[in-house]
Amino acid sequence: MMIASNEVHIWFFSEESGSAGPPPASESLLRRAVSLYTGRPPGSVTLSVNPSGRPVIRPDGNRPDFPDANLSHSGLLTVVAVSASGVGVDVERLRSVPRLKDVLEFCFSAGERAWVLEPPAKEERELRFFRLWTLKEAAVKQRGADMMVQGGDMVFTPEEAASEGPFRGTFTTGNDLYFERLFFWQGYAGALCYEGPRKQVILKGPLPAESTETGNA
């Protein structure tokens, strides 16, 4: 399978699909997604972990045709984003957030906190929280950074946080980063961050749970 330089492909696996047996490990799904583009068995896709804990694909022989890929898991959903250049993805199951005000002190600016807490309804405040959190997490993962260290440096305007469409991050300096919402799954908030210029985001479909992983683990 080929991926153009102006595309981001989205794959997913839902445990609600009724597949027999236990769900596959997230790393197994990441290997399987990458193997679709390399023509090699999933087990030959070697992963390592960077200092921030992000799985990193290690191309065999530094092959330039190995794409970048990033994975996110929440609830019963696992999502893999694949791109020819750096990409980060985050999905979060919409749920209650105890002590939301305390959580917002973690890595949200004063303006971001005000935007999240503006609605009178608790459910709307929590929805805004997850919309903003997924943007930050996707950016952190695209950069291979750590939310504890750099999450507070990635500040979004109210217009960006509320955006339903793609936008270029105004906080970025030296990095041309674009953001897009992922609205494919009911009950989840999702966001994508990738290197510019603007790309076409394509939902490719579900990843099969079954795979024969041979080669290097």
PDB file of N, CA and C in Angstrom, residues 136-203:
ATOM      1  N   LYS A 136      -3.625  19.033  22.599  1.00  0.00           N
ATOM      2  CA  LYS A 136      -2.321  19.107  23.250  1.00  0.00           C
ATOM      3  C   LYS A 136      -1.583  17.770  23.174  1.00  0.00           C
ATOM      4  N   GLU A 137      -2.302  16.694  23.451  1.00  0.00           N
ATOM      5  CA  GLU A 137      -1.673  15.373  23.447  1.00  0.00           C
ATOM      6  C   GLU A 137      -1.185  14.994  22.054  1.00  0.00           C
ATOM      7  N   ALA A 138      -1.967  15.311  21.025  1.00  0.00           N
ATOM      8  CA  ALA A 138      -1.537  15.014  19.660  1.00  0.00           C
ATOM      9  C   ALA A 138      -0.270  15.781  19.315  1.00  0.00           C
ATOM     10  N   ALA A 139      -0.186  17.052  19.742  1.00  0.00           N
ATOM     11  CA  ALA A 139       1.010  17.852  19.477  1.00  0.00           C
ATOM     12  C   ALA A 139       2.220  17.306  20.215  1.00  0.00           C
ATOM     13  N   VAL A 140       2.033  16.939  21.475  1.00  0.00           N
ATOM     14  CA  VAL A 140       3.122  16.368  22.264  1.00  0.00           C
ATOM     15  C   VAL A 140       3.642  15.087  21.621  1.00  0.00           C
ATOM     16  N   LYS A 141       2.726  14.231  21.169  1.00  0.00           N
ATOM     17  CA  LYS A 141       3.130  12.960  20.573  1.00  0.00           C
ATOM     18  C   LYS A 141       3.787  13.170  19.213  1.00  0.00           C
ATOM     19  N   GLN A 142       3.328  14.161  18.443  1.00  0.00           N
ATOM     20  CA  GLN A 142       3.965  14.439  17.157  1.00  0.00           C
ATOM     21  C   GLN A 142       5.417  14.850  17.359  1.00  0.00           C
ATOM     22  N   ARG A 143       5.665  15.597  18.411  1.00  0.00           N
ATOM     23  CA  ARG A 143       7.015  16.076  18.699  1.00  0.00           C
ATOM     24  C   ARG A 143       7.858  15.054  19.451  1.00  0.00           C
ATOM     25  N   GLY A 144       7.237  13.963  19.899  1.00  0.00           N
ATOM     26  CA  GLY A 144       7.972  13.003  20.703  1.00  0.00           C
ATOM     27  C   GLY A 144       8.334  13.561  22.056  1.00  0.00           C
ATOM     28  N   ALA A 145       7.484  14.463  22.571  1.00  0.00           N
ATOM     29  CA  ALA A 145       7.762  15.148  23.825  1.00  0.00           C
ATOM     30  C   ALA A 145       7.002  14.497  24.972  1.00  0.00           C
ATOM     31  N   ASP A 146       6.989  15.180  26.105  1.00  0.00           N
ATOM     32  CA  ASP A 146       6.355  14.683  27.320  1.00  0.00           C
ATOM     33  C   ASP A 146       5.331  15.711  27.778  1.00  0.00           C
ATOM     34  N   MET A 147       4.093  15.278  28.011  1.00  0.00           N
ATOM     35  CA  MET A 147       3.044  16.199  28.437  1.00  0.00           C
ATOM     36  C   MET A 147       3.413  16.903  29.740  1.00  0.00           C
ATOM     37  N   MET A 148       4.093  16.199  30.642  1.00  0.00           N
ATOM     38  CA  MET A 148       4.482  16.786  31.918  1.00  0.00           C
ATOM     39  C   MET A 148       5.460  17.934  31.726  1.00  0.00           C
ATOM     40  N   VAL A 149       6.268  17.875  30.671  1.00  0.00           N
ATOM     41  CA  VAL A 149       7.325  18.857  30.463  1.00  0.00           C
ATOM     42  C   VAL A 149       6.885  19.960  29.515  1.00  0.00           C
ATOM     43  N   GLN A 150       6.285  19.587  28.381  1.00  0.00           N
ATOM     44  CA  GLN A 150       6.016  20.554  27.331  1.00  0.00           C
ATOM     45  C   GLN A 150       4.539  20.818  27.067  1.00  0.00           C
ATOM     46  N   GLY A 151       3.647  20.123  27.757  1.00  0.00           N
ATOM     47  CA  GLY A 151       2.228  20.331  27.509  1.00  0.00           C
ATOM     48  C   GLY A 151       1.786  21.763  27.717  1.00  0.00           C
ATOM     49  N   GLY A 152       2.346  22.431  28.728  1.00  0.00           N
ATOM     50  CA  GLY A 152       1.980  23.810  29.004  1.00  0.00           C
ATOM     51  C   GLY A 152       2.506  24.797  27.994  1.00  0.00           C
ATOM     52  N   ASP A 153       3.483  24.392  27.179  1.00  0.00           N
ATOM     53  CA  ASP A 153       4.033  25.286  26.154  1.00  0.00           C
ATOM     54  C   ASP A 153       3.155  25.345  24.915  1.00  0.00           C
ATOM     55  N   MET A 154       2.240  24.431  24.774  1.00  0.00           N
ATOM     56  CA  MET A 154       1.399  24.337  23.582  1.00  0.00           C
ATOM     57  C   MET A 154       0.032  24.931  23.904  1.00  0.00           C
ATOM     58  N   VAL A 155      -0.070  26.237  23.719  1.00  0.00           N
ATOM     59  CA  VAL A 155      -1.265  26.977  24.112  1.00  0.00           C
ATOM     60  C   VAL A 155      -2.133  27.233  22.887  1.00  0.00           C
ATOM     61  N   PHE A 156      -3.417  26.950  23.013  1.00  0.00           N
ATOM     62  CA  PHE A 156      -4.363  27.135  21.918  1.00  0.00           C
ATOM     63  C   PHE A 156      -5.314  28.280  22.244  1.00  0.00           C
ATOM     64  N   THR A 157      -5.640  29.067  21.229  1.00  0.00           N
ATOM     65  CA  THR A 157      -6.606  30.143  21.393  1.00  0.00           C
ATOM     66  C   THR A 157      -8.008  29.551  21.504  1.00  0.00           C
ATOM     67  N   PRO A 158      -8.974  30.312  22.037  1.00  0.00           N
ATOM     68  CA  PRO A 158     -10.354  29.807  22.068  1.00  0.00           C
ATOM     69  C   PRO A 158     -10.874  29.445  20.681  1.00  0.00           C
ATOM     70  N   GLU A 159     -10.473  30.225  19.672  1.00  0.00           N
ATOM     71  CA  GLU A 159     -10.918  29.939  18.309  1.00  0.00           C
ATOM     72  C   GLU A 159     -10.366  28.607  17.823  1.00  0.00           C
ATOM     73  N   GLU A 160      -9.105  28.316  18.147  1.00  0.00           N
ATOM     74  CA  GLU A 160      -8.520  27.033  17.758  1.00  0.00           C
ATOM     75  C   GLU A 160      -9.173  25.883  18.524  1.00  0.00           C
ATOM     76  N   ALA A 161      -9.358  26.079  19.815  1.00  0.00           N
ATOM     77  CA  ALA A 161      -9.944  25.018  20.633  1.00  0.00           C
ATOM     78  C   ALA A 161     -11.359  24.677  20.184  1.00  0.00           C
ATOM     79  N   ALA A 162     -12.099  25.684  19.711  1.00  0.00           N
ATOM     80  CA  ALA A 162     -13.483  25.468  19.288  1.00  0.00           C
ATOM     81  C   ALA A 162     -13.602  25.076  17.825  1.00  0.00           C
ATOM     82  N   SER A 163     -12.491  25.114  17.093  1.00  0.00           N
ATOM     83  CA  SER A 163     -12.537  24.881  15.650  1.00  0.00           C
ATOM     84  C   SER A 163     -13.038  23.480  15.322  1.00  0.00           C
ATOM     85  N   GLU A 164     -13.938  23.404  14.356  1.00  0.00           N
ATOM     86  CA  GLU A 164     -14.416  22.117  13.856  1.00  0.00           C
ATOM     87  C   GLU A 164     -13.597  21.646  12.656  1.00  0.00           C
ATOM     88  N   GLY A 165     -12.834  22.546  12.059  1.00  0.00           N
ATOM     89  CA  GLY A 165     -12.065  22.229  10.865  1.00  0.00           C
ATOM     90  C   GLY A 165     -10.572  22.284  11.122  1.00  0.00           C
ATOM     91  N   PRO A 166      -9.767  21.996  10.113  1.00  0.00           N
ATOM     92  CA  PRO A 166      -8.311  22.010  10.271  1.00  0.00           C
ATOM     93  C   PRO A 166      -7.782  23.423  10.468  1.00  0.00           C
ATOM     94  N   PHE A 167      -6.674  23.533  11.185  1.00  0.00           N
ATOM     95  CA  PHE A 167      -6.039  24.840  11.377  1.00  0.00           C
ATOM     96  C   PHE A 167      -4.552  24.650  11.630  1.00  0.00           C
ATOM     97  N   ARG A 168      -3.808  25.713  11.370  1.00  0.00           N
ATOM     98  CA  ARG A 168      -2.379  25.726  11.653  1.00  0.00           C
ATOM     99  C   ARG A 168      -2.170  26.265  13.055  1.00  0.00           C
ATOM    100  N   GLY A 169      -1.376  25.581  13.851  1.00  0.00           N
ATOM    101  CA  GLY A 169      -1.157  25.997  15.229  1.00  0.00           C
ATOM    102  C   GLY A 169      -0.407  27.311  15.305  1.00  0.00           C
ATOM    103  N   THR A 170      -0.979  28.300  15.976  1.00  0.00           N
ATOM    104  CA  THR A 170      -0.332  29.604  16.070  1.00  0.00           C
ATOM    105  C   THR A 170       0.795  29.613  17.090  1.00  0.00           C
ATOM    106  N   PHE A 171       0.830  28.626  17.993  1.00  0.00           N
ATOM    107  CA  PHE A 171       1.881  28.599  19.008  1.00  0.00           C
ATOM    108  C   PHE A 171       3.198  28.070  18.464  1.00  0.00           C
ATOM    109  N   THR A 172       3.177  27.456  17.286  1.00  0.00           N
ATOM    110  CA  THR A 172       4.364  26.770  16.787  1.00  0.00           C
ATOM    111  C   THR A 172       5.400  27.765  16.294  1.00  0.00           C
ATOM    112  N   THR A 173       6.636  27.551  16.680  1.00  0.00           N
ATOM    113  CA  THR A 173       7.755  28.353  16.204  1.00  0.00           C
ATOM    114  C   THR A 173       8.801  27.401  15.655  1.00  0.00           C
ATOM    115  N   GLY A 174       9.092  27.529  14.384  1.00  0.00           N
ATOM    116  CA  GLY A 174      10.046  26.635  13.750  1.00  0.00           C
ATOM    117  C   GLY A 174       9.443  25.313  13.343  1.00  0.00           C
ATOM    118  N   ASN A 175       8.185  25.075  13.696  1.00  0.00           N
ATOM    119  CA  ASN A 175       7.488  23.845  13.311  1.00  0.00           C
ATOM    120  C   ASN A 175       6.171  24.217  12.654  1.00  0.00           C
ATOM    121  N   ASP A 176       5.978  23.774  11.432  1.00  0.00           N
ATOM    122  CA  ASP A 176       4.740  24.045  10.705  1.00  0.00           C
ATOM    123  C   ASP A 176       3.776  22.910  11.004  1.00  0.00           C
ATOM    124  N   LEU A 177       2.972  23.060  12.049  1.00  0.00           N
ATOM    125  CA  LEU A 177       2.102  21.990  12.511  1.00  0.00           C
ATOM    126  C   LEU A 177       0.646  22.309  12.218  1.00  0.00           C
ATOM    127  N   TYR A 178      -0.053  21.315  11.698  1.00  0.00           N
ATOM    128  CA  TYR A 178      -1.482  21.439  11.426  1.00  0.00           C
ATOM    129  C   TYR A 178      -2.252  20.489  12.339  1.00  0.00           C
ATOM    130  N   PHE A 179      -3.488  20.881  12.647  1.00  0.00           N
ATOM    131  CA  PHE A 179      -4.347  20.110  13.544  1.00  0.00           C
ATOM    132  C   PHE A 179      -5.685  19.853  12.879  1.00  0.00           C
ATOM    133  N   GLU A 180      -6.208  18.652  13.106  1.00  0.00           N
ATOM    134  CA  GLU A 180      -7.540  18.310  12.611  1.00  0.00           C
ATOM    135  C   GLU A 180      -8.277  17.493  13.661  1.00  0.00           C
ATOM    136  N   ARG A 181      -9.593  17.730  13.730  1.00  0.00           N
ATOM    137  CA  ARG A 181     -10.442  16.938  14.607  1.00  0.00           C
ATOM    138  C   ARG A 181     -10.752  15.594  13.954  1.00  0.00           C
ATOM    139  N   LEU A 182     -10.966  14.597  14.791  1.00  0.00           N
ATOM    140  CA  LEU A 182     -11.392  13.283  14.322  1.00  0.00           C
ATOM    141  C   LEU A 182     -12.789  13.022  14.878  1.00  0.00           C
ATOM    142  N   PHE A 183     -13.776  13.019  13.997  1.00  0.00           N
ATOM    143  CA  PHE A 183     -15.177  12.865  14.396  1.00  0.00           C
ATOM    144  C   PHE A 183     -15.745  11.503  13.988  1.00  0.00           C
ATOM    145  N   PHE A 184     -14.887  10.523  13.783  1.00  0.00           N
ATOM    146  CA  PHE A 184     -15.336   9.256  13.215  1.00  0.00           C
ATOM    147  C   PHE A 184     -16.061   8.359  14.218  1.00  0.00           C
ATOM    148  N   TRP A 185     -15.868   8.563  15.519  1.00  0.00           N
ATOM    149  CA  TRP A 185     -16.356   7.605  16.506  1.00  0.00           C
ATOM    150  C   TRP A 185     -17.221   8.310  17.549  1.00  0.00           C
ATOM    151  N   GLN A 186     -18.453   7.866  17.669  1.00  0.00           N
ATOM    152  CA  GLN A 186     -19.375   8.463  18.625  1.00  0.00           C
ATOM    153  C   GLN A 186     -18.919   8.166  20.048  1.00  0.00           C
ATOM    154  N   GLY A 187     -18.990   9.181  20.903  1.00  0.00           N
ATOM    155  CA  GLY A 187     -18.598   9.019  22.289  1.00  0.00           C
ATOM    156  C   GLY A 187     -17.125   9.237  22.543  1.00  0.00           C
ATOM    157  N   TYR A 188     -16.380   9.698  21.535  1.00  0.00           N
ATOM    158  CA  TYR A 188     -14.950   9.944  21.665  1.00  0.00           C
ATOM    159  C   TYR A 188     -14.600  11.323  21.106  1.00  0.00           C
ATOM    160  N   ALA A 189     -13.613  11.961  21.726  1.00  0.00           N
ATOM    161  CA  ALA A 189     -12.981  13.149  21.154  1.00  0.00           C
ATOM    162  C   ALA A 189     -11.648  12.716  20.571  1.00  0.00           C
ATOM    163  N   GLY A 190     -11.277  13.286  19.429  1.00  0.00           N
ATOM    164  CA  GLY A 190     -10.026  12.905  18.789  1.00  0.00           C
ATOM    165  C   GLY A 190      -9.388  14.077  18.084  1.00  0.00           C
ATOM    166  N   ALA A 191      -8.059  14.050  18.005  1.00  0.00           N
ATOM    167  CA  ALA A 191      -7.328  15.107  17.306  1.00  0.00           C
ATOM    168  C   ALA A 191      -6.078  14.527  16.667  1.00  0.00           C
ATOM    169  N   LEU A 192      -5.671  15.182  15.601  1.00  0.00           N
ATOM    170  CA  LEU A 192      -4.519  14.766  14.804  1.00  0.00           C
ATOM    171  C   LEU A 192      -3.589  15.957  14.647  1.00  0.00           C
ATOM    172  N   CYS A 193      -2.293  15.722  14.751  1.00  0.00           N
ATOM    173  CA  CYS A 193      -1.286  16.763  14.533  1.00  0.00           C
ATOM    174  C   CYS A 193      -0.246  16.220  13.561  1.00  0.00           C
ATOM    175  N   TYR A 194       0.063  17.009  12.525  1.00  0.00           N
ATOM    176  CA  TYR A 194       1.037  16.551  11.537  1.00  0.00           C
ATOM    177  C   TYR A 194       1.831  17.730  10.997  1.00  0.00           C
ATOM    178  N   GLU A 195       2.964  17.416  10.398  1.00  0.00           N
ATOM    179  CA  GLU A 195       3.808  18.435   9.789  1.00  0.00           C
ATOM    180  C   GLU A 195       3.151  18.968   8.527  1.00  0.00           C
ATOM    181  N   GLY A 196       3.217  20.319   8.364  1.00  0.00           N
ATOM    182  CA  GLY A 196       2.660  20.935   7.171  1.00  0.00           C
ATOM    183  C   GLY A 196       3.493  20.606   5.939  1.00  0.00           C
ATOM    184  N   PRO A 197       2.937  20.926   4.776  1.00  0.00           N
ATOM    185  CA  PRO A 197       1.701  21.674   4.544  1.00  0.00           C
ATOM    186  C   PRO A 197       0.454  20.839   4.815  1.00  0.00           C
ATOM    187  N   ARG A 198      -0.697  21.452   4.613  1.00  0.00           N
ATOM    188  CA  ARG A 198      -1.991  20.816   4.858  1.00  0.00           C
ATOM    189  C   ARG A 198      -2.091  19.493   4.101  1.00  0.00           C
ATOM    190  N   LYS A 199      -2.622  18.475   4.773  1.00  0.00           N
ATOM    191  CA  LYS A 199      -2.751  17.140   4.195  1.00  0.00           C
ATOM    192  C   LYS A 199      -4.217  16.699   4.158  1.00  0.00           C
ATOM    193  N   GLN A 200      -4.470  15.688   3.353  1.00  0.00           N
ATOM    194  CA  GLN A 200      -5.793  15.081   3.287  1.00  0.00           C
ATOM    195  C   GLN A 200      -5.845  13.916   4.268  1.00  0.00           C
ATOM    196  N   VAL A 201      -6.811  13.955   5.176  1.00  0.00           N
ATOM    197  CA  VAL A 201      -6.972  12.899   6.169  1.00  0.00           C
ATOM    198  C   VAL A 201      -7.979  11.883   5.643  1.00  0.00           C
ATOM    199  N   ILE A 202      -7.551  10.621   5.555  1.00  0.00           N
ATOM    200  CA  ILE A 202      -8.369   9.566   4.950  1.00  0.00           C
ATOM    201  C   ILE A 202      -8.602   8.461   5.972  1.00  0.00           C
ATOM    202  N   LEU A 203      -9.868   8.159   6.246  1.00  0.00           N
ATOM    203  CA  LEU A 203     -10.203   7.023   7.106  1.00  0.00           C
ATOM    204  C   LEU A 203     -10.129   5.753   6.269  1.00  0.00           C
TER     205      LEU A 203
END
